[in-house]
Short mmCIF file of C-alpha atoms and ligand atoms in Angstrom, two decimals:
data_model
loop_
_atom_site.label_atom_id
_atom_site.label_comp_id
_atom_site.label_asym_id
_atom_site.label_seq_id
_atom_site.Cartn_x
_atom_site.Cartn_y
_atom_site.Cartn_z
CA UNK A 1 -7.34 17.33 -34.49
CA UNK A 2 -4.52 16.54 -31.63
CA UNK A 3 -2.45 13.77 -33.18
CA UNK A 4 -2.79 10.71 -32.21
CA UNK A 5 0.15 9.22 -30.01
CA UNK A 6 -0.40 5.63 -30.94
CA UNK A 7 -0.75 6.35 -34.96
CA UNK A 8 2.34 5.01 -37.22
CA UNK A 9 4.90 8.02 -37.35
CA UNK A 10 3.45 10.07 -39.88
CA UNK A 11 5.27 10.65 -43.13
CA UNK A 12 7.29 13.31 -44.61
CA UNK A 13 5.65 15.52 -47.37
CA UNK A 14 5.57 14.81 -50.93
CA UNK A 15 8.89 17.33 -51.28
CA UNK A 16 10.82 14.99 -49.58
CA UNK A 17 12.57 11.95 -50.76
CA UNK A 18 10.93 9.27 -49.85
CA UNK A 19 14.25 6.59 -50.70
CA UNK A 20 17.45 8.75 -50.68
CA UNK A 21 18.93 5.87 -52.66
CA UNK A 22 17.18 7.26 -55.63
CA UNK A 23 19.36 10.76 -55.45
CA UNK A 24 22.54 8.68 -54.81
CA UNK A 25 24.90 6.31 -57.35
CA UNK A 26 26.50 10.25 -57.68
CA UNK A 27 29.53 11.10 -55.64
CA UNK A 28 29.40 13.89 -52.88
CA UNK A 29 29.67 17.28 -54.11
CA UNK A 30 32.72 19.45 -53.64
CA UNK A 31 32.86 21.51 -49.92
CA UNK A 32 31.25 24.63 -50.37
CA UNK A 33 28.97 27.14 -48.59
CA UNK A 34 25.42 28.35 -50.55
CA UNK A 35 24.64 31.84 -49.81
CA UNK A 36 20.80 32.13 -50.09
CA UNK A 37 19.80 35.65 -50.47
CA UNK A 38 15.74 35.65 -49.35
CA UNK A 39 16.05 33.34 -46.88
CA UNK A 40 13.05 34.03 -45.06
CA UNK A 41 10.91 33.59 -48.18
CA UNK A 42 8.84 31.12 -49.50
CA UNK A 43 11.34 29.64 -52.25
CA UNK A 44 13.68 29.05 -49.44
CA UNK A 45 11.05 27.68 -47.17
CA UNK A 46 9.34 25.77 -50.06
CA UNK A 47 12.01 23.96 -52.02
CA UNK A 48 15.48 24.62 -51.27
CA UNK A 49 15.51 23.84 -47.59
CA UNK A 50 14.00 19.97 -48.48
CA UNK A 51 16.23 19.78 -51.24
CA UNK A 52 19.22 20.60 -49.55
CA UNK A 53 17.83 18.21 -46.61
CA UNK A 54 17.31 15.34 -49.39
CA UNK A 55 20.51 16.12 -50.55
CA UNK A 56 22.38 15.48 -47.20
CA UNK A 57 20.13 12.75 -46.55
CA UNK A 58 21.02 10.85 -49.84
CA UNK A 59 25.05 11.91 -48.16
CA UNK A 60 25.71 14.08 -51.54
CA UNK A 61 27.36 16.75 -49.65
CA UNK A 62 30.51 17.37 -48.06
CA UNK A 63 31.05 17.81 -44.49
CA UNK A 64 32.24 21.11 -45.22
CA UNK A 65 28.76 22.08 -46.50
CA UNK A 66 27.39 25.19 -44.91
CA UNK A 67 24.66 27.43 -45.56
CA UNK A 68 24.40 31.22 -45.04
CA UNK A 69 21.05 32.29 -44.66
CA UNK A 70 20.38 36.07 -46.03
CA UNK A 71 17.67 38.06 -44.74
CA UNK A 72 15.96 41.45 -43.39
CA UNK A 73 14.22 39.50 -41.05
CA UNK A 74 16.06 40.36 -37.49
CA UNK A 75 17.60 36.83 -36.25
CA UNK A 76 20.51 34.92 -35.58
CA UNK A 77 22.10 31.61 -35.96
CA UNK A 78 20.07 29.91 -33.66
CA UNK A 79 16.58 31.72 -34.55
CA UNK A 80 17.12 30.41 -38.35
CA UNK A 81 18.00 26.98 -37.36
CA UNK A 82 14.42 26.77 -35.12
CA UNK A 83 12.78 28.26 -38.25
CA UNK A 84 14.35 26.11 -40.68
CA UNK A 85 13.41 23.01 -38.50
CA UNK A 86 9.77 24.13 -37.97
CA UNK A 87 9.36 23.95 -41.65
CA UNK A 88 10.84 20.83 -41.92
CA UNK A 89 9.03 19.21 -39.31
CA UNK A 90 5.74 20.68 -40.52
CA UNK A 91 6.06 18.58 -43.57
CA UNK A 92 6.26 15.68 -41.49
CA UNK A 93 2.95 16.51 -39.51
CA UNK A 94 0.59 18.35 -41.70
CA UNK A 95 0.63 16.90 -45.29
CA UNK A 96 1.23 14.12 -47.60
CA UNK A 97 0.70 10.02 -46.57
CA UNK A 98 3.81 8.95 -48.59
CA UNK A 99 7.30 9.21 -48.72
CA UNK A 100 9.50 8.44 -45.62
CA UNK A 101 9.75 9.75 -41.94
CA UNK A 102 12.30 12.30 -41.16
CA UNK A 103 16.23 11.49 -41.11
CA UNK A 104 16.61 12.93 -37.99
CA UNK A 105 20.28 12.38 -38.15
CA UNK A 106 20.30 13.86 -41.49
CA UNK A 107 18.63 16.86 -40.29
CA UNK A 108 21.10 16.69 -37.03
CA UNK A 109 23.79 17.42 -39.91
CA UNK A 110 22.38 20.12 -41.58
CA UNK A 111 20.67 22.01 -38.67
CA UNK A 112 24.45 22.55 -37.42
CA UNK A 113 25.91 24.04 -40.84
CA UNK A 114 22.79 26.76 -40.96
CA UNK A 115 23.89 30.27 -40.12
CA UNK A 116 22.78 33.55 -40.82
CA UNK A 117 23.09 37.35 -41.60
CA UNK A 118 20.86 39.61 -40.88
CA UNK A 119 21.18 42.50 -43.43
CA UNK A 120 19.89 45.10 -46.30
CA UNK A 121 20.58 43.84 -49.99
CA UNK A 122 21.46 47.27 -50.27
CA UNK A 123 23.55 47.74 -47.85
CA UNK A 124 27.38 47.01 -48.25
CA UNK A 125 27.88 45.79 -44.74
CA UNK A 126 25.99 42.59 -45.48
CA UNK A 127 28.28 41.73 -47.88
CA UNK A 128 31.06 42.29 -45.67
CA UNK A 129 29.51 40.36 -42.96
CA UNK A 130 28.69 37.63 -45.55
CA UNK A 131 32.54 37.48 -46.10
CA UNK A 132 33.26 37.32 -43.17
CA UNK A 133 31.36 34.02 -42.55
CA UNK A 134 32.71 32.87 -45.89
CA UNK A 135 36.27 33.45 -44.55
CA UNK A 136 35.36 32.01 -40.88
CA UNK A 137 33.85 28.55 -43.18
CA UNK A 138 37.04 28.79 -44.94
CA UNK A 139 39.32 28.48 -42.17
CA UNK A 140 37.14 25.82 -40.11
CA UNK A 141 36.52 23.94 -43.04
CA UNK A 142 39.09 24.97 -45.65
CA UNK A 143 36.15 25.87 -47.71
CA UNK A 144 36.52 28.76 -49.80
CA UNK A 145 34.15 27.98 -52.41
CA UNK A 146 30.61 29.48 -52.42
CA UNK A 147 26.95 29.71 -54.07
CA UNK A 148 25.25 32.41 -54.23
CA UNK A 149 21.65 31.95 -54.85
CA UNK A 150 19.47 35.07 -55.33
CA UNK A 151 15.96 33.73 -54.21
CA UNK A 152 14.53 37.32 -54.19
CA UNK A 153 12.68 39.30 -56.07
CA UNK A 154 13.85 40.46 -59.76
CA UNK A 155 14.53 44.03 -59.44
CA UNK A 156 17.57 43.26 -56.41
CA UNK A 157 19.15 41.24 -59.12
CA UNK A 158 21.30 43.76 -60.42
CA UNK A 159 22.39 45.35 -57.20
CA UNK A 160 23.12 42.38 -55.08
CA UNK A 161 25.40 40.97 -58.09
CA UNK A 162 27.02 44.29 -58.10
CA UNK A 163 27.97 44.34 -54.57
CA UNK A 164 28.74 41.03 -54.75
CA UNK A 165 31.66 42.37 -57.28
CA UNK A 166 32.75 44.93 -55.01
CA UNK A 167 33.27 42.87 -52.35
CA UNK A 168 35.20 41.06 -54.39
CA UNK A 169 32.84 37.83 -53.50
CA UNK A 170 32.79 36.64 -57.05
CA UNK A 171 36.98 36.20 -57.48
CA UNK A 172 37.55 32.63 -57.44
CA UNK A 173 41.30 30.91 -56.92
CA UNK A 174 42.33 27.71 -58.02
CA UNK A 175 40.52 25.03 -56.56
CA UNK A 176 37.76 27.80 -55.08
CA UNK A 177 34.92 28.09 -56.98
CA UNK A 178 32.27 31.13 -56.60
CA UNK A 179 28.85 30.58 -58.49
CA UNK A 180 25.73 32.28 -59.08
CA UNK A 181 22.26 30.85 -59.06
CA UNK A 182 19.85 33.32 -60.35
CA UNK A 183 16.11 32.49 -60.57
CA UNK A 184 13.61 33.93 -63.28
CA UNK A 185 12.08 36.17 -64.37
CA UNK A 186 15.28 36.72 -65.98
CA UNK A 187 14.30 40.15 -67.75
CA UNK A 188 11.01 41.05 -68.74
CA UNK A 189 11.66 41.46 -72.40
CA UNK A 190 14.41 41.14 -74.82
CA UNK A 191 16.37 44.52 -73.73
CA UNK A 192 16.16 44.24 -69.92
CA UNK A 193 17.49 40.35 -70.30
CA UNK A 194 20.15 41.59 -72.51
CA UNK A 195 21.29 44.62 -70.12
CA UNK A 196 20.92 42.08 -67.02
CA UNK A 197 23.32 39.72 -68.82
CA UNK A 198 25.47 42.30 -69.88
CA UNK A 199 25.46 42.94 -65.84
CA UNK A 200 26.35 39.94 -64.69
CA UNK A 201 29.27 38.84 -67.17
CA UNK A 202 30.88 42.48 -66.66
CA UNK A 203 32.15 40.65 -63.34
CA UNK A 204 31.59 36.71 -63.72
CA UNK A 205 32.62 34.41 -66.33
CA UNK A 206 29.31 32.49 -68.23
CA UNK A 207 30.26 29.46 -66.66
CA UNK A 208 30.45 30.78 -63.02
CA UNK A 209 26.42 31.59 -63.82
CA UNK A 210 23.14 29.25 -63.22
CA UNK A 211 20.10 30.65 -64.43
CA UNK A 212 17.75 28.37 -63.31
CA UNK A 213 14.68 26.89 -65.34
CA UNK A 214 12.74 24.67 -62.45
CA UNK A 215 11.27 23.13 -65.46
CA UNK A 216 15.20 21.57 -66.53
CA UNK A 217 14.87 19.61 -63.01
CA UNK A 218 12.02 17.52 -63.76
CA UNK A 219 13.25 14.12 -64.36
CA UNK A 220 10.54 13.33 -67.62
CA UNK A 221 12.40 16.41 -68.77
CA UNK A 222 15.33 14.99 -68.69
CA UNK A 223 14.25 12.25 -70.10
CA UNK A 224 13.49 13.35 -73.10
CA UNK A 225 16.75 13.73 -74.36
CA UNK A 226 17.45 9.97 -73.27
CA UNK A 227 14.22 8.78 -74.96
CA UNK A 228 14.97 10.60 -78.24
CA UNK A 229 18.73 9.30 -78.37
CA UNK A 230 18.65 6.66 -76.55
CA UNK A 231 16.32 4.92 -78.79
CA UNK A 232 16.67 3.35 -82.04
CA UNK A 233 13.29 3.67 -83.21
CA UNK A 234 12.60 7.21 -82.27
CA UNK A 235 14.62 9.80 -84.01
CA UNK A 236 14.12 8.17 -87.97
CA UNK A 237 10.38 9.32 -87.58
CA UNK A 238 11.18 12.27 -85.37
CA UNK A 239 10.97 15.35 -88.59
CA UNK A 240 8.60 17.05 -90.99
CA UNK A 241 8.06 13.56 -93.24
CA UNK A 242 6.47 11.74 -90.65
CA UNK A 243 5.42 14.40 -87.56
CA UNK A 244 1.91 16.29 -88.76
CA UNK A 245 2.71 18.41 -85.40
CA UNK A 246 3.30 19.22 -81.92
CA UNK A 247 1.75 20.14 -78.96
CA UNK A 248 2.62 21.79 -75.78
CA UNK A 249 0.57 21.90 -73.17
CA UNK A 250 1.31 23.42 -69.67
CA UNK A 251 -2.25 23.70 -67.71
CA UNK A 252 -3.13 24.68 -64.38
CA UNK A 253 -5.89 24.96 -62.10
CA UNK A 254 -4.18 27.39 -59.57
CA UNK A 255 -5.20 30.80 -59.89
CA UNK A 256 -2.71 33.87 -59.38
CA UNK A 257 -2.71 33.24 -55.73
CA UNK A 258 -0.93 35.55 -53.72
CA UNK A 259 1.17 36.44 -56.55
CA UNK A 260 -0.44 39.42 -58.01
CA UNK A 261 1.96 42.01 -57.68
CA UNK A 262 3.97 39.96 -59.74
CA UNK A 263 1.88 38.58 -62.16
CA UNK A 264 0.02 41.77 -62.92
CA UNK A 265 2.85 43.23 -64.70
CA UNK A 266 4.25 39.57 -65.83
CA UNK A 267 1.11 37.72 -67.44
CA UNK A 268 1.37 34.19 -68.78
CA UNK A 269 3.23 34.59 -71.30
CA UNK A 270 6.81 36.21 -69.81
CA UNK A 271 5.67 33.67 -67.06
CA UNK A 272 5.61 30.19 -68.99
CA UNK A 273 6.22 30.70 -72.28
CA UNK A 274 10.36 32.16 -73.44
CA UNK A 275 11.31 29.85 -70.23
CA UNK A 276 9.47 26.62 -69.58
CA UNK A 277 7.40 25.97 -72.77
CA UNK A 278 10.31 26.71 -74.84
CA UNK A 279 12.78 24.43 -72.74
CA UNK A 280 10.25 21.80 -73.70
CA UNK A 281 9.87 22.99 -77.39
CA UNK A 282 14.41 23.13 -77.36
CA UNK A 283 13.87 19.51 -76.08
CA UNK A 284 11.85 18.24 -78.41
CA UNK A 285 13.08 19.92 -81.46
CA UNK A 286 16.79 20.29 -80.71
CA UNK A 287 19.38 18.18 -82.94
CA UNK A 288 21.26 15.41 -81.24
CA UNK A 289 24.20 17.32 -79.48
CA UNK A 290 27.82 16.25 -80.68
CA UNK A 291 28.22 15.05 -76.43
CA UNK A 292 26.44 15.90 -73.31
CA UNK A 293 28.71 18.40 -72.67
CA UNK A 294 26.84 21.67 -71.34
CA UNK A 295 28.15 23.64 -74.07
CA UNK A 296 27.10 21.10 -76.38
CA UNK A 297 23.80 20.31 -75.47
CA UNK A 298 22.86 24.25 -74.57
CA UNK A 299 24.39 25.24 -78.20
CA UNK A 300 21.86 22.81 -80.01
CA UNK A 301 19.08 24.23 -77.51
CA UNK A 302 19.83 27.99 -78.86
CA UNK A 303 19.95 27.05 -82.24
CA UNK A 304 16.50 25.73 -82.18
CA UNK A 305 14.89 28.78 -80.32
CA UNK A 306 16.97 30.97 -82.32
CA UNK A 307 15.47 29.02 -85.53
CA UNK A 308 11.94 30.05 -84.44
CA UNK A 309 10.57 31.86 -86.94
CA UNK A 310 9.93 35.37 -86.54
CA UNK A 311 6.28 36.47 -86.13
CA UNK A 312 5.44 39.45 -88.38
CA UNK A 313 3.21 41.95 -86.71
CA UNK A 314 -0.03 40.62 -88.36
CA UNK A 315 1.20 36.54 -87.32
CA UNK A 316 1.91 38.30 -83.28
CA UNK A 317 -2.01 38.81 -83.35
CA UNK A 318 -2.82 35.89 -85.68
CA UNK A 319 -1.12 33.05 -84.08
CA UNK A 320 -1.74 34.28 -80.97
CA UNK A 321 -4.46 34.30 -78.42
CA UNK A 322 -4.59 35.65 -75.20
CA UNK A 323 -7.04 35.09 -72.47
CA UNK A 324 -7.82 35.85 -68.73
CA UNK A 325 -9.89 34.04 -66.32
CA UNK A 326 -13.31 34.88 -65.62
CA UNK A 327 -15.85 33.71 -62.67
CA UNK A 328 -16.35 30.14 -62.97
CA UNK A 329 -16.78 26.49 -61.34
CA UNK A 330 -14.34 23.66 -60.85
CA UNK A 331 -15.16 20.24 -58.60
CA UNK A 332 -18.51 22.25 -57.70
CA UNK A 333 -16.49 24.81 -56.19
CA UNK A 334 -17.15 28.68 -56.89
CA UNK A 335 -14.22 30.83 -58.26
CA UNK A 336 -13.83 33.55 -58.49
CA UNK A 337 -12.41 35.98 -61.62
CA UNK A 338 -9.00 36.95 -62.07
CA UNK A 339 -9.94 40.70 -61.55
CA UNK A 340 -11.60 39.98 -58.36
CA UNK A 341 -8.19 38.56 -56.90
CA UNK A 342 -6.57 40.35 -54.21
CA UNK A 343 -4.19 42.72 -55.49
CA UNK A 344 -5.60 42.60 -59.33
CA UNK A 345 -6.89 45.94 -60.76
CA UNK A 346 -10.45 45.79 -61.73
CA UNK A 347 -9.93 46.60 -65.56
CA UNK A 348 -6.64 44.39 -65.42
CA UNK A 349 -5.75 43.30 -68.64
CA UNK A 350 -2.98 40.69 -67.85
CA UNK A 351 -3.35 37.81 -69.52
CA UNK A 352 -3.68 34.52 -67.41
CA UNK A 353 -3.89 32.45 -70.74
CA UNK A 354 -1.89 31.89 -74.24
CA UNK A 355 -2.11 29.94 -76.96
CA UNK A 356 0.17 29.98 -79.89
CA UNK A 357 1.49 28.95 -82.92
CA UNK A 358 5.14 28.58 -84.03
CA UNK A 359 7.19 27.51 -86.62
CA UNK A 360 10.81 26.37 -86.67
CA UNK A 361 12.55 27.17 -89.57
CA UNK A 362 15.11 24.09 -90.14
CA UNK A 363 15.61 21.46 -92.29
CA UNK A 364 13.93 19.10 -89.55
CA UNK A 365 10.85 21.01 -89.09
CA UNK A 366 10.10 23.30 -91.75
CA UNK A 367 6.07 23.52 -92.12
CA UNK A 368 5.68 21.67 -88.96
CA UNK A 369 3.07 23.81 -86.79
CA UNK A 370 4.14 23.26 -82.85
CA UNK A 371 1.14 24.86 -81.01
CA UNK A 372 2.09 25.59 -77.60
CA UNK A 373 -0.54 26.87 -74.56
CA UNK A 374 -0.32 27.27 -70.87
CA UNK A 375 -2.97 28.81 -68.48
CA UNK A 376 -4.10 29.28 -65.12
CA UNK A 377 -7.48 28.00 -63.61
CA UNK A 378 -8.01 25.42 -66.13
CA UNK A 379 -9.84 22.32 -65.51
CA UNK A 380 -7.03 20.40 -64.80
CA UNK A 381 -3.62 20.19 -64.09
CA UNK A 382 -1.46 18.83 -66.86
CA UNK A 383 1.85 19.50 -68.65
CA UNK A 384 2.22 17.67 -71.63
CA UNK A 385 4.05 17.36 -75.49
CA UNK A 386 1.93 15.54 -78.11
CA UNK A 387 4.11 14.43 -81.00
CA UNK A 388 1.20 13.92 -83.43
CA UNK A 389 2.54 11.86 -86.40
CA UNK A 390 0.88 12.38 -89.99
CA UNK A 391 -1.66 9.63 -90.77
CA UNK A 392 -1.24 6.47 -92.72
CA UNK A 393 -2.98 6.34 -96.35
CA UNK A 394 -6.60 5.39 -95.72
CA UNK A 395 -6.77 3.80 -98.99
CA UNK A 396 -6.78 0.26 -97.77
CA UNK A 397 -9.79 0.87 -95.29
CA UNK A 398 -11.99 2.74 -97.97
CA UNK A 399 -14.33 -0.10 -98.61
CA UNK A 400 -14.99 -0.91 -95.26
CA UNK A 401 -16.93 0.39 -92.34
CA UNK A 402 -14.09 2.39 -90.79
CA UNK A 403 -14.64 5.81 -90.34
CA UNK A 404 -11.02 7.35 -89.83
CA UNK A 405 -7.96 6.34 -88.31
CA UNK A 406 -7.04 7.20 -85.16
CA UNK A 407 -4.02 9.31 -85.42
CA UNK A 408 -0.52 7.94 -84.09
CA UNK A 409 0.57 10.40 -80.83
CA UNK A 410 3.13 10.05 -78.75
CA UNK A 411 2.84 12.15 -75.49
CA UNK A 412 5.29 12.76 -73.02
CA UNK A 413 3.34 13.14 -69.64
CA UNK A 414 5.90 15.26 -67.85
CA UNK A 415 3.09 16.00 -65.00
CA UNK A 416 1.14 14.87 -62.71
CA UNK A 417 1.98 11.84 -63.78
CA UNK A 418 5.39 11.24 -65.56
CA UNK A 419 5.36 8.97 -68.20
CA UNK A 420 5.33 8.35 -72.12
CA UNK A 421 2.27 6.81 -73.98
CA UNK A 422 1.67 6.19 -77.98
CA UNK A 423 -1.61 6.60 -79.14
CA UNK A 424 -2.43 4.32 -82.54
CA UNK A 425 -5.11 2.05 -84.33
CA UNK A 426 -6.23 -1.45 -83.57
CA UNK A 427 -8.75 -4.03 -84.97
CA UNK A 428 -11.83 -4.13 -83.07
CA UNK A 429 -12.11 -8.17 -82.58
CA UNK A 430 -15.04 -9.40 -84.70
CA UNK A 431 -15.63 -10.24 -87.84
CA UNK A 432 -16.17 -6.81 -89.66
CA UNK A 433 -13.43 -4.58 -90.00
CA UNK A 434 -14.06 -1.92 -87.61
CA UNK A 435 -10.82 0.09 -85.95
CA UNK A 436 -10.29 1.37 -82.63
CA UNK A 437 -7.88 3.91 -80.97
CA UNK A 438 -5.58 2.12 -78.33
CA UNK A 439 -2.62 3.36 -76.00
CA UNK A 440 0.34 1.56 -74.71
CA UNK A 441 1.37 3.44 -71.69
CA UNK A 442 4.53 3.83 -69.44
CA UNK A 443 4.57 5.03 -66.04
CA UNK A 444 7.82 6.57 -64.40
CA UNK A 445 6.23 5.16 -61.36
CA UNK A 446 5.58 1.88 -62.46
CA UNK A 447 9.42 1.50 -63.00
CA UNK A 448 11.06 3.40 -60.93
CA UNK A 449 8.69 4.50 -57.97
CA UNK A 450 7.25 7.22 -56.78
CA UNK A 451 10.45 10.20 -56.92
CA UNK A 452 9.61 12.18 -53.70
CA UNK A 453 11.75 15.11 -54.87
CA UNK A 454 11.27 18.74 -55.43
CA UNK A 455 13.14 18.99 -58.40
CA UNK A 456 15.63 21.43 -57.24
CA UNK A 457 18.11 18.29 -55.40
CA UNK A 458 19.62 17.96 -59.56
CA UNK A 459 19.91 21.36 -60.23
CA UNK A 460 21.62 22.30 -56.79
CA UNK A 461 23.98 19.64 -56.91
CA UNK A 462 24.51 20.29 -60.57
CA UNK A 463 25.72 23.76 -59.53
CA UNK A 464 28.13 22.49 -56.71
CA UNK A 465 29.66 19.78 -59.18
CA UNK A 466 30.01 22.60 -61.35
CA UNK A 467 27.47 21.42 -64.50
CA UNK A 468 25.66 24.16 -66.21
CA UNK A 469 23.75 21.74 -68.69
CA UNK A 470 20.49 22.05 -67.03
CA UNK A 471 20.79 25.71 -66.78
CA UNK A 472 20.10 28.43 -69.33
CA UNK A 473 23.16 30.05 -70.87
CA UNK A 474 22.95 33.69 -71.86
CA UNK A 475 22.06 33.19 -75.42
CA UNK A 476 19.33 30.76 -74.76
CA UNK A 477 17.70 33.31 -72.65
CA UNK A 478 18.18 35.84 -75.14
CA UNK A 479 16.64 33.30 -77.96
CA UNK A 480 13.72 32.97 -75.72
CA UNK A 481 12.58 36.74 -75.47
CA UNK A 482 13.74 37.58 -79.02
CA UNK A 483 10.90 34.74 -80.41
CA UNK A 484 7.84 36.52 -77.81
CA UNK A 485 9.16 39.99 -78.40
CA UNK A 486 6.44 40.62 -81.69
CA UNK A 487 3.72 39.31 -79.29
CA UNK A 488 4.71 41.28 -76.38
CA UNK A 489 5.29 44.39 -79.04
CA UNK A 490 1.72 43.75 -80.34
CA UNK A 491 0.42 43.78 -76.97
CA UNK A 492 2.26 47.15 -75.92
CA UNK A 493 0.50 49.00 -78.63
CA UNK A 494 -2.89 47.61 -77.56
CA UNK A 495 -3.28 44.73 -80.23
CA UNK A 496 -4.80 41.39 -79.69
CA UNK A 497 -8.05 40.85 -77.78
CA UNK A 498 -7.94 39.53 -74.25
CA UNK A 499 -10.69 37.15 -74.11
CA UNK A 500 -12.13 36.21 -71.22
CA UNK A 501 -12.95 32.12 -70.38
CA UNK A 502 -14.63 31.07 -67.17
CA UNK A 503 -12.52 29.61 -64.83
CA UNK A 504 -12.34 25.56 -64.70
CA UNK A 505 -12.46 25.29 -67.99
CA UNK A 506 -9.85 24.83 -71.09
CA UNK A 507 -9.18 28.48 -71.92
CA UNK A 508 -11.38 30.73 -74.37
CA UNK A 509 -12.85 29.98 -77.37
CA UNK A 510 -10.52 31.59 -79.95
CA UNK A 511 -7.58 28.88 -78.88
CA UNK A 512 -10.01 26.37 -80.32
CA UNK A 513 -10.04 28.30 -83.55
CA UNK A 514 -6.26 29.01 -83.53
CA UNK A 515 -6.45 25.19 -84.29
CA UNK A 516 -9.27 24.91 -85.91
CA UNK A 517 -8.45 26.71 -88.83
CA UNK A 518 -5.74 24.65 -89.65
CA UNK A 519 -8.32 21.36 -89.63
CA UNK A 520 -6.53 20.58 -86.23
CA UNK A 521 -7.86 20.42 -82.37
CA UNK A 522 -6.45 20.76 -78.86
CA UNK A 523 -6.19 17.27 -77.17
CA UNK A 524 -9.00 17.36 -74.36
CA UNK A 525 -7.33 18.66 -71.13
CA UNK A 526 -9.02 16.49 -68.57
C1 BG6 B 601 6.88 29.30 -62.42
C2 BG6 B 601 5.48 30.17 -62.70
O1 BG6 B 601 7.91 29.53 -62.70
O2 BG6 B 601 5.97 27.97 -62.83
C3 BG6 B 601 4.52 30.04 -61.87
O3 BG6 B 601 5.83 31.53 -61.98
C4 BG6 B 601 3.77 28.19 -62.38
O4 BG6 B 601 3.29 30.89 -62.33
C5 BG6 B 601 4.58 27.56 -62.23
O5 BG6 B 601 2.60 28.17 -61.74
C6 BG6 B 601 4.44 26.19 -62.50
O6 BG6 B 601 5.33 25.62 -62.57
P1 BG6 B 601 5.28 23.53 -62.28
O7 BG6 B 601 6.30 23.18 -61.46
O8 BG6 B 601 3.92 23.66 -60.75
O9 BG6 B 601 4.66 22.94 -63.53
#
């Protein structure tokens, strides 16, 4: 439909900050050049550029800020600027109804700072060209600091890092930092993750490395620490004497989309568990750090992941359920099965769903099961952590018509609606004692407004200011892989069936049995 010229100025996509002030309260980051490998790719388009724009609009970038986009596609600076302008403005014209109008001045400011280097990632000349550009930038803006962002397929991580090192691009000097941002997947098992860490740490210091887990850019994930450690009421209850079990869910309605090439060799376990779900688990289960310094926080997170009870060969099968979506329906729409998706093998055994039961071997959590599940093409999109407390003694109600007590559950809602809720029992009004389950709700949006951002703003800003707190340290990554390795080994040995589930449902039935065996059940997804 042609745009109506009389219509109000269309609103920006929800990825763009409605109110840049929500990102403010911080001082501008020091000057630096952001070198994006994979500048023509989807991540740059969907997340990085909108995030950089939001930071520019919030005035959190220094005047000396520059972007060097690197990709194989033919093009020059002007081509890159036009392309990025089209992307940003398409968010304005195509989609959402909430958010702000485009900040033209901020975009103009950013646009002129976009430059482009066309080159092959395996060709040393690409890195020479980057080096010249960095030197030009350093002369023009007194800014030799650089952040190298690997928004590329993981098979290029090692080679790009080696080339950066060979061209001396990772060398720092007083007042000049050189940092590396690396996306997932970080390895595909313990051995490969360890090898990649060694390759990186041979040429640079851990402090220079920022391994991104985009879940840590989500406000509610960061808020778990605030909730736990800035309130007196939760922490005394936050342990085995009071908690019955914890459920961590990351349910998606999307299927594999256009990512079959990646997903076929990855699957739900590798894609979501050692990284995103374990981050949620770590935030929930970690001990209070001595301070909020990056290393204090990351040490506590590594400790708790390390304390996950190693699954025996038998447990790697009994305590883990994998599934794959079959044809189904959601909201009256017919959905094809995973094996019918473009690029997926007709006999694929890749799991699109995984549920697992884990224990944490430490004083606080001994004996408390943590149930984790994630899947694609489920009946709802929901990410949450539910902490179920132990039941109150029933004795007092035994002579009343009360059938059972509502369990107390504290739920941390990560998405789509950010917030927290507490479920408890209350008396239903009337002469007879009946109990009903009620809920107290806190929604972020009610208190702080909708936060329209990509989740990458904080992470990028932290890279520029050199704060690694929200990034994974080498040992965090390896601890995650170590915990899931027995499952990968069991599956590689052909153990553990892949259970089909109709797309648009809550997942395979054996996942229900995993909890039913313990006298528990999953929270309903819808
Ligand atoms: C990515 C996975 O890391 O996280 C995807 O590769 C998944 O498969 C995505 O869909 C989920 O992230 P979010 O922020 O949409 O919950």
